[in-house]
CSV table of C-alpha atoms and ligand atoms in Angstrom, one decimal:
chain,number,residue,atom,x,y,z
A,1,MET,CA,-54.0,-49.1,-93.1
A,2,PHE,CA,-50.7,-50.8,-93.2
A,3,SER,CA,-48.7,-49.2,-90.8
A,4,VAL,CA,-44.7,-49.7,-90.2
A,5,THR,CA,-44.6,-48.6,-86.8
A,6,LYS,CA,-47.2,-50.7,-85.7
A,7,LEU,CA,-46.0,-53.6,-87.2
A,8,LEU,CA,-42.9,-52.9,-85.7
A,9,ALA,CA,-44.3,-52.1,-81.9
A,10,LYS,CA,-46.3,-55.7,-82.6
A,11,LEU,CA,-43.0,-57.1,-83.0
A,12,LYS,CA,-41.6,-55.6,-80.1
A,13,LYS,CA,-43.8,-55.9,-78.2
A,14,PRO,CA,-43.9,-60.2,-76.9
A,15,ILE,CA,-40.2,-60.1,-76.9
A,16,PRO,CA,-39.6,-61.2,-72.9
A,17,ARG,CA,-39.0,-58.8,-70.6
A,18,LYS,CA,-36.1,-60.6,-68.7
A,19,LEU,CA,-32.9,-61.0,-69.4
A,20,SER,CA,-32.6,-64.2,-69.2
A,21,TRP,CA,-35.4,-64.9,-71.5
A,22,ARG,CA,-34.5,-62.6,-73.6
A,23,LEU,CA,-30.7,-64.2,-73.8
A,24,THR,CA,-32.1,-67.9,-73.9
A,25,LEU,CA,-34.3,-67.3,-76.8
A,26,ILE,CA,-31.2,-65.5,-78.8
A,27,TYR,CA,-29.4,-68.6,-78.1
A,28,ALA,CA,-31.9,-70.8,-78.7
A,29,ALA,CA,-32.4,-68.9,-82.1
A,30,LEU,CA,-28.8,-68.9,-82.9
A,31,PHE,CA,-28.4,-72.6,-82.0
A,32,SER,CA,-31.4,-73.9,-84.2
A,33,ALA,CA,-30.1,-72.2,-87.6
A,34,VAL,CA,-26.9,-73.3,-87.0
A,35,LEU,CA,-28.5,-76.9,-86.5
A,36,ILE,CA,-31.2,-76.2,-89.7
A,37,VAL,CA,-27.8,-75.0,-91.9
A,38,LEU,CA,-25.8,-78.1,-90.6
A,39,ASN,CA,-28.7,-80.4,-91.5
A,40,ALA,CA,-29.8,-79.0,-94.5
A,41,GLY,CA,-26.2,-79.2,-95.8
A,42,THR,CA,-25.6,-82.6,-94.6
A,43,LEU,CA,-28.7,-83.6,-96.3
A,44,PHE,CA,-27.9,-81.7,-99.8
A,45,GLY,CA,-24.3,-83.4,-99.7
A,46,VAL,CA,-25.4,-87.1,-99.1
A,47,ARG,CA,-28.0,-86.6,-102.1
A,48,TYR,CA,-25.3,-85.0,-104.2
A,49,TYR,CA,-22.9,-87.8,-103.4
A,50,MET,CA,-26.1,-90.3,-103.9
A,51,VAL,CA,-27.1,-88.9,-107.5
A,52,GLU,CA,-23.4,-89.0,-108.2
A,53,GLN,CA,-23.2,-92.5,-107.4
A,54,ALA,CA,-26.0,-93.9,-109.0
A,55,LYS,CA,-25.0,-91.4,-112.2
A,56,GLN,CA,-21.7,-93.2,-112.8
A,57,GLN,CA,-23.5,-96.5,-112.1
A,58,VAL,CA,-25.5,-95.8,-115.3
A,59,ARG,CA,-22.8,-94.6,-117.0
A,60,SER,CA,-21.0,-97.7,-116.9
A,61,SER,CA,-23.5,-100.4,-117.0
A,62,THR,CA,-24.7,-98.2,-120.2
A,63,GLU,CA,-21.0,-98.5,-121.9
A,64,ASN,CA,-21.0,-102.2,-120.6
A,65,THR,CA,-24.7,-102.6,-122.2
A,66,LEU,CA,-23.2,-101.1,-125.6
A,67,GLY,CA,-20.3,-103.0,-125.7
A,68,ARG,CA,-22.0,-106.1,-125.7
A,69,LEU,CA,-24.4,-104.8,-128.4
A,70,SER,CA,-21.4,-103.1,-130.4
A,71,ALA,CA,-19.1,-107.0,-130.2
A,72,SER,CA,-22.2,-108.9,-131.9
A,73,ALA,CA,-20.6,-107.4,-134.7
A,74,GLY,CA,-23.7,-106.2,-136.7
A,75,ALA,CA,-25.5,-109.0,-135.9
A,76,ALA,CA,-27.2,-108.3,-132.7
A,77,ASN,CA,-30.3,-109.4,-131.8
A,78,LEU,CA,-31.9,-106.5,-129.9
A,79,SER,CA,-34.2,-109.1,-128.1
A,80,ASP,CA,-31.7,-111.3,-126.6
A,81,PRO,CA,-31.9,-111.3,-122.9
A,82,ALA,CA,-27.9,-111.4,-122.6
A,83,TYR,CA,-28.0,-107.6,-123.2
A,84,LEU,CA,-30.1,-107.1,-120.1
A,85,SER,CA,-27.7,-109.0,-117.8
A,86,GLU,CA,-26.0,-105.5,-116.5
A,87,ALA,CA,-29.7,-105.8,-114.2
A,88,GLY,CA,-29.0,-108.3,-112.7
A,89,THR,CA,-25.3,-107.5,-111.8
A,90,VAL,CA,-27.0,-104.1,-109.7
A,91,SER,CA,-30.5,-104.6,-108.2
A,92,GLU,CA,-31.5,-101.1,-108.9
A,93,ILE,CA,-30.5,-100.9,-112.7
A,94,ASN,CA,-32.9,-101.7,-115.3
A,95,ILE,CA,-32.6,-102.1,-118.4
A,96,ALA,CA,-34.7,-101.4,-121.5
A,97,ILE,CA,-34.3,-101.8,-125.3
A,98,THR,CA,-36.9,-100.3,-128.3
A,99,ASN,CA,-36.9,-100.5,-131.4
A,100,PRO,CA,-36.1,-96.8,-133.4
A,101,SER,CA,-39.9,-96.2,-133.2
A,102,GLY,CA,-40.1,-96.4,-129.6
A,103,LYS,CA,-42.0,-99.7,-129.2
A,104,GLN,CA,-40.2,-102.0,-126.7
A,105,ILE,CA,-38.6,-105.1,-127.5
A,106,SER,CA,-36.8,-106.5,-124.2
A,107,SER,CA,-36.5,-105.2,-121.1
A,108,SER,CA,-35.0,-106.1,-117.5
A,109,ASN,CA,-38.0,-105.0,-115.6
A,110,LYS,CA,-41.8,-104.1,-116.6
A,111,THR,CA,-42.9,-102.1,-114.6
A,112,LEU,CA,-41.1,-98.8,-115.8
A,113,ALA,CA,-44.1,-97.1,-116.9
A,114,GLY,CA,-44.2,-93.5,-117.1
A,115,LEU,CA,-40.4,-92.8,-117.6
A,116,PRO,CA,-38.9,-90.1,-120.0
A,117,GLY,CA,-39.4,-91.5,-123.8
A,118,PRO,CA,-36.1,-93.6,-125.0
A,119,SER,CA,-35.8,-90.9,-127.6
A,120,SER,CA,-35.3,-88.2,-125.1
A,121,GLY,CA,-32.2,-86.3,-123.7
A,122,ILE,CA,-30.2,-88.9,-125.7
A,123,GLY,CA,-26.3,-87.8,-124.4
A,124,ASN,CA,-27.4,-86.7,-121.2
A,125,ILE,CA,-27.9,-88.4,-118.2
A,126,LEU,CA,-31.4,-87.1,-116.7
A,127,VAL,CA,-32.7,-86.9,-112.9
A,128,TYR,CA,-36.1,-88.1,-113.1
A,129,GLU,CA,-38.4,-87.5,-110.6
A,130,SER,CA,-42.1,-88.2,-110.9
A,131,HIS,CA,-45.0,-89.5,-108.1
A,132,ASP,CA,-42.6,-90.0,-105.3
A,133,ARG,CA,-40.2,-91.8,-107.8
A,134,HIS,CA,-36.7,-91.0,-108.2
A,135,PHE,CA,-34.5,-92.2,-111.2
A,136,ILE,CA,-31.7,-91.5,-112.8
A,137,VAL,CA,-31.9,-92.1,-116.9
A,138,GLU,CA,-29.4,-92.4,-119.7
A,139,ASN,CA,-31.2,-92.7,-123.1
A,140,THR,CA,-28.6,-94.0,-125.9
A,141,ARG,CA,-28.8,-94.7,-129.6
A,142,ILE,CA,-28.0,-98.8,-130.6
A,143,THR,CA,-26.4,-98.3,-134.1
A,144,GLU,CA,-25.2,-100.6,-136.2
A,145,THR,CA,-23.1,-100.1,-139.0
A,146,ASN,CA,-23.4,-96.3,-139.1
A,147,GLN,CA,-27.4,-97.3,-138.8
A,148,MET,CA,-29.8,-96.5,-135.7
A,149,ILE,CA,-31.5,-100.1,-135.2
A,150,GLY,CA,-32.9,-99.0,-131.5
A,151,TYR,CA,-32.7,-97.3,-128.5
A,152,LEU,CA,-31.1,-98.4,-125.3
A,153,GLN,CA,-32.2,-96.8,-121.9
A,154,VAL,CA,-30.3,-97.3,-118.5
A,155,SER,CA,-32.4,-96.3,-115.4
A,156,TYR,CA,-31.6,-96.4,-111.9
A,157,ASP,CA,-34.3,-96.6,-108.9
A,158,MET,CA,-33.2,-94.4,-106.2
A,159,ARG,CA,-36.0,-95.9,-104.1
A,160,SER,CA,-33.7,-97.4,-101.3
A,161,GLU,CA,-31.5,-93.9,-101.5
A,162,TYR,CA,-34.3,-91.8,-100.8
A,163,ARG,CA,-35.5,-93.8,-98.0
A,164,PHE,CA,-32.3,-93.6,-96.5
A,165,ILE,CA,-32.5,-89.5,-96.9
A,166,LYS,CA,-35.9,-89.7,-95.6
A,167,LEU,CA,-35.1,-91.6,-92.7
A,168,LEU,CA,-32.0,-89.4,-92.1
A,169,PHE,CA,-34.0,-86.2,-92.5
A,170,ALA,CA,-36.3,-87.5,-90.0
A,171,PHE,CA,-33.8,-88.7,-87.5
A,172,MET,CA,-32.3,-85.3,-87.8
A,173,ALA,CA,-35.0,-83.3,-87.6
A,174,LEU,CA,-36.1,-85.0,-84.4
A,175,ALA,CA,-32.5,-84.4,-83.4
A,176,ASP,CA,-33.0,-81.0,-83.8
A,177,PHE,CA,-36.5,-80.4,-82.0
A,178,LEU,CA,-34.7,-82.1,-79.1
A,179,GLY,CA,-31.4,-80.2,-79.6
A,180,VAL,CA,-33.3,-76.9,-79.6
A,181,ALA,CA,-35.6,-77.6,-76.6
A,182,PHE,CA,-32.7,-79.0,-74.5
A,183,ALA,CA,-30.8,-75.6,-75.6
A,184,ILE,CA,-33.9,-73.5,-74.5
A,185,LEU,CA,-33.8,-75.4,-71.2
A,186,THR,CA,-30.4,-74.9,-70.3
A,187,GLY,CA,-29.9,-71.8,-71.8
A,188,PHE,CA,-32.7,-70.6,-69.6
A,189,LEU,CA,-30.9,-72.3,-66.3
A,190,LEU,CA,-27.4,-70.8,-67.0
A,191,SER,CA,-28.2,-67.4,-68.0
A,192,ARG,CA,-30.9,-67.9,-64.8
A,193,ARG,CA,-28.0,-68.9,-63.0
A,194,ALA,CA,-25.4,-66.6,-64.2
A,195,LEU,CA,-28.1,-64.0,-63.8
A,196,ARG,CA,-28.9,-64.8,-60.2
A,197,PRO,CA,-26.2,-62.0,-58.9
A,198,ILE,CA,-28.3,-59.3,-60.6
A,199,ASP,CA,-31.4,-59.5,-59.0
A,200,THR,CA,-29.7,-60.7,-55.7
A,201,LEU,CA,-27.7,-57.0,-56.4
A,202,THR,CA,-31.3,-55.5,-57.4
A,203,LYS,CA,-32.9,-56.6,-54.0
A,204,THR,CA,-29.6,-55.4,-51.9
A,205,ALA,CA,-29.9,-51.7,-53.6
A,206,ARG,CA,-33.4,-51.5,-52.9
A,207,LYS,CA,-33.4,-52.2,-49.6
A,208,ILE,CA,-30.5,-49.7,-49.5
A,209,SER,CA,-32.0,-46.5,-47.8
A,210,VAL,CA,-30.0,-43.6,-46.6
A,211,GLY,CA,-30.8,-44.9,-42.8
A,212,ASP,CA,-29.4,-47.8,-43.4
A,213,LEU,CA,-26.1,-47.8,-45.9
A,214,SER,CA,-24.2,-51.0,-43.7
A,215,ARG,CA,-25.7,-53.5,-46.3
A,216,ARG,CA,-23.3,-55.0,-48.7
A,217,VAL,CA,-24.1,-57.0,-51.7
A,218,GLU,CA,-22.6,-60.7,-51.4
A,219,VAL,CA,-19.3,-61.2,-53.6
A,220,GLY,CA,-19.1,-64.5,-55.5
A,221,PRO,CA,-15.6,-66.0,-55.5
A,222,ALA,CA,-15.6,-66.3,-59.2
A,223,ASP,CA,-13.3,-63.4,-60.7
A,224,ASP,CA,-16.2,-62.6,-63.1
A,225,GLU,CA,-17.8,-59.0,-64.7
A,226,LEU,CA,-20.5,-60.1,-62.0
A,227,SER,CA,-18.5,-59.9,-59.2
A,228,ARG,CA,-16.1,-57.2,-59.9
A,229,LEU,CA,-20.2,-55.4,-60.8
A,230,ALA,CA,-21.1,-56.2,-57.2
A,231,VAL,CA,-17.6,-55.0,-55.9
A,232,THR,CA,-17.5,-51.8,-57.7
A,233,PHE,CA,-21.4,-51.6,-55.9
A,234,ASN,CA,-20.2,-52.1,-52.6
A,235,GLU,CA,-17.5,-49.7,-53.0
A,236,MET,CA,-19.7,-47.0,-53.8
A,237,ILE,CA,-22.1,-47.9,-51.0
A,238,GLU,CA,-19.1,-47.8,-49.0
A,239,ARG,CA,-17.8,-44.3,-50.2
A,240,LEU,CA,-21.9,-43.1,-49.9
A,241,GLN,CA,-21.7,-44.0,-46.2
A,242,ASN,CA,-18.6,-42.7,-45.4
A,243,SER,CA,-19.6,-39.6,-47.0
A,244,PHE,CA,-23.0,-39.3,-45.0
A,245,GLU,CA,-21.5,-40.2,-42.2
A,246,LYS,CA,-18.9,-37.4,-42.5
A,247,GLN,CA,-22.0,-35.1,-43.6
A,248,SER,CA,-24.0,-35.7,-40.4
A,249,ARG,CA,-20.9,-35.6,-38.1
A,250,PHE,CA,-20.2,-32.5,-39.5
A,251,VAL,CA,-23.8,-31.0,-38.9
A,252,SER,CA,-23.6,-32.3,-35.1
A,253,ASP,CA,-20.3,-30.8,-34.6
A,254,ALA,CA,-21.8,-27.9,-36.3
A,255,SER,CA,-24.3,-27.7,-34.1
A,256,HIS,CA,-22.8,-28.6,-31.1
A,257,GLU,CA,-20.2,-25.7,-31.5
A,258,LEU,CA,-23.2,-23.5,-32.0
A,259,ARG,CA,-24.9,-24.3,-28.9
A,260,THR,CA,-22.0,-22.7,-26.2
A,261,PRO,CA,-22.5,-19.1,-28.0
A,262,ILE,CA,-26.5,-19.4,-27.7
A,263,ALA,CA,-26.8,-20.5,-24.4
A,264,VAL,CA,-23.8,-17.7,-23.5
A,265,ILE,CA,-25.9,-15.1,-25.4
A,266,LYS,CA,-29.3,-16.4,-23.8
A,267,GLY,CA,-27.5,-16.5,-20.4
A,268,TYR,CA,-26.5,-12.9,-20.8
A,269,ALA,CA,-29.9,-11.6,-22.1
A,270,ASP,CA,-31.6,-12.9,-19.1
A,271,LEU,CA,-28.9,-11.5,-17.0
A,272,ILE,CA,-29.9,-8.1,-18.8
A,273,ASP,CA,-33.2,-8.9,-18.6
A,274,GLN,CA,-33.7,-9.3,-14.9
A,275,TRP,CA,-30.5,-7.5,-13.1
A,276,ALA,CA,-28.6,-5.2,-15.7
A,277,LYS,CA,-30.9,-2.5,-16.6
A,278,ASN,CA,-30.3,-0.5,-13.9
A,279,ASP,CA,-26.8,-1.3,-13.5
A,280,PRO,CA,-25.1,0.2,-16.7
A,281,GLN,CA,-21.9,-1.6,-15.7
A,282,VAL,CA,-23.3,-5.5,-15.7
A,283,LEU,CA,-24.9,-4.1,-19.0
A,284,GLU,CA,-21.9,-3.0,-20.6
A,285,GLU,CA,-20.1,-6.3,-19.6
A,286,SER,CA,-23.0,-8.2,-20.8
A,287,VAL,CA,-23.5,-6.2,-24.6
A,288,ALA,CA,-19.3,-6.9,-24.7
A,289,ALA,CA,-19.7,-10.5,-24.2
A,290,ILE,CA,-22.7,-10.9,-26.5
A,291,ARG,CA,-20.9,-9.1,-29.3
A,292,LYS,CA,-17.7,-11.1,-28.3
A,293,GLU,CA,-20.2,-14.4,-28.9
A,294,ALA,CA,-21.8,-13.3,-32.1
A,295,ASN,CA,-18.6,-12.0,-33.6
A,296,GLY,CA,-17.6,-16.0,-32.8
A,297,MET,CA,-20.4,-17.0,-34.3
A,298,ALA,CA,-19.9,-15.1,-37.1
A,299,ALA,CA,-16.3,-16.4,-38.0
A,300,LEU,CA,-17.1,-20.3,-37.3
A,301,VAL,CA,-20.5,-19.8,-40.0
A,302,GLU,CA,-18.3,-18.6,-42.2
A,303,GLN,CA,-15.9,-21.0,-42.0
A,304,LEU,CA,-18.8,-23.8,-42.3
A,305,LEU,CA,-20.0,-22.0,-45.4
A,306,PHE,CA,-16.6,-22.1,-47.2
A,307,LEU,CA,-15.8,-25.8,-46.1
A,308,ALA,CA,-19.7,-26.6,-47.6
A,309,ARG,CA,-18.7,-24.7,-50.9
A,310,GLY,CA,-15.4,-26.6,-50.9
A,311,ASP,CA,-17.1,-29.9,-50.3
A,312,ASN,CA,-19.8,-29.1,-53.2
A,313,LYS,CA,-16.9,-28.7,-55.5
A,314,LYS,CA,-18.3,-24.9,-55.9
A,315,LEU,CA,-15.1,-23.2,-54.4
A,316,LYS,CA,-12.4,-23.5,-57.6
A,317,PRO,CA,-8.9,-21.8,-57.6
A,318,GLN,CA,-7.8,-19.3,-59.6
A,319,LYS,CA,-4.6,-19.8,-60.0
A,320,GLU,CA,-1.7,-17.2,-60.9
A,321,ASN,CA,2.0,-16.2,-61.1
A,322,PHE,CA,2.6,-13.8,-58.0
A,323,PRO,CA,6.0,-12.8,-56.0
A,324,ALA,CA,6.1,-14.3,-52.4
A,325,SER,CA,7.7,-11.5,-50.9
A,326,GLY,CA,4.6,-9.6,-51.7
A,327,LEU,CA,2.2,-12.1,-49.9
A,328,LEU,CA,4.4,-12.6,-47.3
A,329,HIS,CA,5.4,-8.8,-46.3
A,330,GLU,CA,1.6,-8.3,-46.2
A,331,ILE,CA,0.6,-11.2,-43.7
A,332,VAL,CA,3.2,-10.4,-41.4
A,333,GLU,CA,2.1,-6.2,-41.7
A,334,GLU,CA,-1.1,-7.3,-41.1
A,335,SER,CA,-0.3,-9.5,-38.2
A,336,LYS,CA,1.9,-7.1,-36.6
A,337,LEU,CA,-1.4,-5.3,-36.2
A,338,VAL,CA,-3.6,-7.4,-34.8
A,339,ALA,CA,-0.3,-8.9,-32.7
A,340,PRO,CA,1.7,-6.1,-31.8
A,341,ASN,CA,3.5,-7.9,-28.8
A,342,HIS,CA,4.8,-11.0,-31.0
A,343,CYS,CA,8.4,-10.6,-33.2
A,344,PHE,CA,7.7,-11.5,-36.6
A,345,GLU,CA,10.5,-12.3,-39.4
A,346,GLU,CA,10.2,-12.9,-42.7
A,347,THR,CA,13.1,-14.6,-44.8
A,348,VAL,CA,11.5,-14.7,-49.1
A,349,PRO,CA,13.7,-14.5,-51.6
A,350,GLU,CA,13.5,-11.3,-53.9
A,351,ASN,CA,12.7,-13.7,-57.1
A,352,LEU,CA,10.6,-16.2,-55.9
A,353,ARG,CA,7.2,-16.6,-57.3
A,354,ILE,CA,4.3,-18.7,-56.6
A,355,TYR,CA,1.8,-20.4,-58.9
A,356,ALA,CA,-1.8,-20.3,-56.8
A,357,ASP,CA,-5.1,-18.7,-55.9
A,358,ARG,CA,-3.8,-15.4,-54.2
A,359,LYS,CA,-6.4,-14.8,-52.1
A,360,LEU,CA,-7.2,-18.7,-51.0
A,361,LEU,CA,-3.2,-19.0,-50.0
A,362,LYS,CA,-3.7,-15.6,-48.1
A,363,GLN,CA,-6.5,-17.0,-46.4
A,364,ALA,CA,-4.5,-20.7,-45.2
A,365,LEU,CA,-1.4,-18.3,-44.8
A,366,ARG,CA,-3.2,-16.0,-42.2
A,367,ALA,CA,-4.6,-19.0,-40.4
A,368,LEU,CA,-1.7,-20.5,-39.6
A,369,VAL,CA,0.0,-17.5,-38.8
A,370,ASP,CA,-3.8,-16.5,-36.7
A,371,ASN,CA,-3.0,-19.9,-34.8
A,372,ALA,CA,0.7,-19.4,-34.3
A,373,VAL,CA,-0.3,-16.1,-32.7
A,374,LYS,CA,-2.8,-17.8,-30.8
A,375,TYR,CA,-0.6,-20.9,-29.1
A,376,THR,CA,2.8,-18.7,-28.9
A,377,PRO,CA,3.1,-16.4,-25.7
A,378,GLU,CA,4.2,-12.6,-25.8
A,379,LYS,CA,7.5,-11.9,-27.1
A,380,GLY,CA,7.4,-15.0,-28.8
A,381,THR,CA,8.7,-15.1,-32.2
A,382,ILE,CA,6.8,-16.3,-35.5
A,383,GLN,CA,9.1,-16.6,-38.3
A,384,LEU,CA,7.6,-16.5,-42.3
A,385,ALA,CA,10.3,-18.6,-44.4
A,386,ALA,CA,10.0,-19.4,-48.3
A,387,SER,CA,12.1,-21.2,-50.7
A,388,ASP,CA,11.6,-23.0,-53.8
A,389,ASP,CA,13.3,-25.8,-55.4
A,390,ASP,CA,12.9,-28.5,-58.5
A,391,THR,CA,9.7,-29.6,-57.6
A,392,GLY,CA,8.0,-26.2,-55.9
A,393,VAL,CA,7.8,-23.8,-53.6
A,394,LYS,CA,7.7,-24.4,-50.0
A,395,ILE,CA,6.5,-22.1,-47.2
A,396,HIS,CA,7.0,-22.7,-43.4
A,397,VAL,CA,5.0,-20.9,-40.3
A,398,THR,CA,7.1,-21.8,-37.9
A,399,ASP,CA,6.5,-20.3,-33.7
A,400,THR,CA,8.5,-20.6,-30.4
A,401,GLY,CA,5.1,-21.1,-29.1
A,402,ILE,CA,3.5,-24.2,-26.7
A,403,GLY,CA,4.1,-26.7,-29.6
A,404,ILE,CA,1.8,-29.9,-29.8
A,405,SER,CA,2.4,-33.5,-28.1
A,406,GLU,CA,3.5,-36.0,-30.9
A,407,ASN,CA,-0.1,-38.1,-30.5
A,408,GLU,CA,-2.3,-34.9,-30.9
A,409,LEU,CA,-0.4,-34.3,-34.4
A,410,PRO,CA,-2.1,-36.9,-37.1
A,411,LYS,CA,-5.4,-35.4,-35.4
A,412,ILE,CA,-5.2,-31.5,-35.6
A,413,PHE,CA,-6.0,-31.6,-39.1
A,414,ASP,CA,-9.5,-33.3,-38.4
A,415,ARG,CA,-12.7,-30.7,-38.1
A,416,PHE,CA,-13.7,-29.7,-34.8
A,417,TYR,CA,-10.6,-31.1,-33.8
A,418,ARG,CA,-8.9,-28.9,-30.9
A,419,VAL,CA,-5.9,-30.2,-28.8
A,420,ASP,CA,-7.4,-28.4,-25.6
A,421,GLU,CA,-10.6,-27.8,-26.1
A,422,ASP,CA,-11.5,-24.7,-23.2
A,423,ARG,CA,-8.2,-22.7,-23.8
A,424,SER,CA,-8.9,-23.0,-27.8
A,425,ARG,CA,-12.4,-21.9,-27.5
A,426,GLU,CA,-11.0,-19.2,-25.3
A,427,LYS,CA,-8.7,-17.8,-27.7
A,428,GLY,CA,-11.8,-18.2,-30.3
A,429,GLY,CA,-10.7,-21.1,-31.9
A,430,SER,CA,-13.4,-23.3,-33.6
A,431,GLY,CA,-11.2,-26.3,-34.6
A,432,LEU,CA,-11.6,-26.1,-38.3
A,433,GLY,CA,-8.6,-23.7,-39.0
A,434,LEU,CA,-6.3,-26.1,-39.9
A,435,SER,CA,-8.4,-28.3,-41.7
A,436,ILE,CA,-9.6,-25.1,-43.7
A,437,VAL,CA,-5.7,-24.8,-44.5
A,438,LYS,CA,-5.4,-28.5,-45.5
A,439,TRP,CA,-8.5,-28.5,-48.1
A,440,ILE,CA,-6.8,-25.1,-49.7
A,441,VAL,CA,-3.0,-27.1,-49.9
A,442,ASP,CA,-5.1,-30.0,-51.2
A,443,VAL,CA,-7.0,-28.4,-54.1
A,444,HIS,CA,-4.1,-26.7,-55.3
A,445,GLY,CA,-2.3,-30.0,-55.5
A,446,GLY,CA,0.3,-29.7,-53.0
A,447,ASN,CA,0.8,-31.2,-49.0
A,448,ILE,CA,1.2,-29.6,-45.7
A,449,SER,CA,3.1,-31.3,-42.6
A,450,VAL,CA,3.9,-30.1,-39.2
A,451,GLU,CA,6.9,-30.9,-37.1
A,452,SER,CA,6.2,-29.7,-33.5
A,453,GLU,CA,8.1,-30.0,-29.7
A,454,LYS,CA,6.4,-29.2,-26.6
A,455,GLY,CA,7.2,-26.3,-25.1
A,456,LYS,CA,9.4,-25.5,-27.6
A,457,GLY,CA,7.0,-24.7,-31.0
A,458,THR,CA,6.1,-25.8,-34.1
A,459,SER,CA,6.3,-25.4,-38.0
A,460,VAL,CA,3.6,-25.9,-40.3
A,461,SER,CA,5.1,-26.2,-44.2
A,462,ILE,CA,3.1,-26.3,-47.0
A,463,HIS,CA,4.7,-27.4,-50.2
A,464,LEU,CA,3.1,-25.9,-53.8
A,465,PRO,CA,3.8,-27.8,-57.0
A,466,LYS,CA,5.4,-26.2,-60.1
A,467,LYS,CA,3.2,-25.1,-62.3
B,501,ADP,P1,-8.3,-23.5,-33.9
B,501,ADP,O1,-9.1,-22.9,-34.5
B,501,ADP,O2,-9.1,-24.3,-32.6
B,501,ADP,O3,-7.1,-22.8,-33.5
B,501,ADP,P2,-7.5,-25.1,-35.6
B,501,ADP,O4,-8.0,-26.5,-36.6
B,501,ADP,O5,-6.6,-24.3,-36.2
B,501,ADP,O6,-8.1,-25.1,-34.6
B,501,ADP,O7,-5.8,-25.9,-34.8
B,501,ADP,C1,-6.2,-27.3,-34.1
B,501,ADP,C2,-5.5,-27.4,-32.8
B,501,ADP,O8,-4.2,-27.3,-33.0
B,501,ADP,C3,-5.9,-26.5,-32.1
B,501,ADP,O9,-7.0,-26.6,-31.1
B,501,ADP,C4,-4.6,-26.3,-31.1
B,501,ADP,O10,-4.7,-27.0,-30.2
B,501,ADP,C5,-3.9,-26.8,-32.5
B,501,ADP,N1,-2.5,-25.8,-32.9
B,501,ADP,C6,-2.8,-25.4,-34.2
B,501,ADP,N2,-1.9,-24.5,-34.8
B,501,ADP,C7,-0.9,-25.1,-33.5
B,501,ADP,C8,0.3,-24.0,-33.2
B,501,ADP,N3,0.9,-22.8,-33.6
B,501,ADP,N4,1.0,-24.2,-31.5
B,501,ADP,C9,0.4,-24.8,-31.2
B,501,ADP,N5,-1.0,-25.8,-31.5
B,501,ADP,C10,-1.8,-25.7,-32.7
């Protein structure tokens, strides 16, 4: 049974898969269609013009002959060859004169057999075609003193015109054939050339693997769609490479970070195993050290998890509007408990409100205050201040601690970066604190800056934009 879907499937099948071929075929089909329409138009136009010319010729010959006949003033001898003289001036014209019953009296050409009878189509010009012969024919009555004395038939033989049209047709068909063949060839070569960068792109993309992201696609000199695609592709690989490298650096830094506490714990476990079983003091010291390292590891794992969730965009800030004084006061009170030997100051206008995720902002400010405590000797002062202007809220955490040298400042927000590794480790720092603070500020659309002078102190400022 006839099935449309099967037919469509059949029609679909032969379409080549290569884009260059498809483009070539579409291009060739359109080109052929345009050529055919143009040529058919030309042929019809030429034929129409020639037929009209022939009609005019026939009409003027008829009029001239009738004029000559009426000039005889009632004494026309229809067999007089003078009435056929029009046929002598134009070689394609034939003139035949018949009596009223249709019998031929005189004719300029004897071989007009097959033309319509002299009485048919009176008053019209006939386009007559028979056995590959083409004529324009006009039949008229010959009248004398209101009496019909015969018929005049003027015909135009279009043999040479049709020969010309046939020649023109053959020439056009040949030109069309050559044109289409040329279109297919050039179309194929051009589209293949134009699409070559895509092939190169595909080949390079195939070669690129996670292990080797260093390859890049060659970008052509022209500023076209394909070179823009290549540039975009390269940029995408660049981003992938960066993030992949960042990821592996993060994993290796994290492993490196965990290696030390694990080694310490292992060392103490061996110590307990060998010596401390019978020495309660060593045992106590060892357990305390293991606990300290385990706490450090737990804090590090927490930080790592936080950053991993942040990187995967799983942490979304839940922003709300709340008073700044409450938050800063809370932080100061909590910090006083942990660092009773430091002085804390807070300067916050009573009505100042912040639009942020309270939990995340508290975490960031806690990390800044923890750093201030860590790197400020006892009795030093740590100040929390907040203010606002047209752009938003600014919060400063300032200390009178050891400070950071100018060349270290740009690096302190890098993950795992510590100015003095041993000192920082000893104080429980992992080098992740400030990168977490920066991440939190960034997701709020804010920015963070540090001013510091070695030996004098450090001031970290967070700017949060208005709602
Ligand atoms: P850590 O957890 O080791 O403190 P951070 O990312 O919080 O790591 O800080 C990175 C480095 O910046 C620290 O190692 C420290 O040397 C320096 N730093 C941070 N805050 C201060 C500060 N208030 N005063 C002096 N140095 C600081």
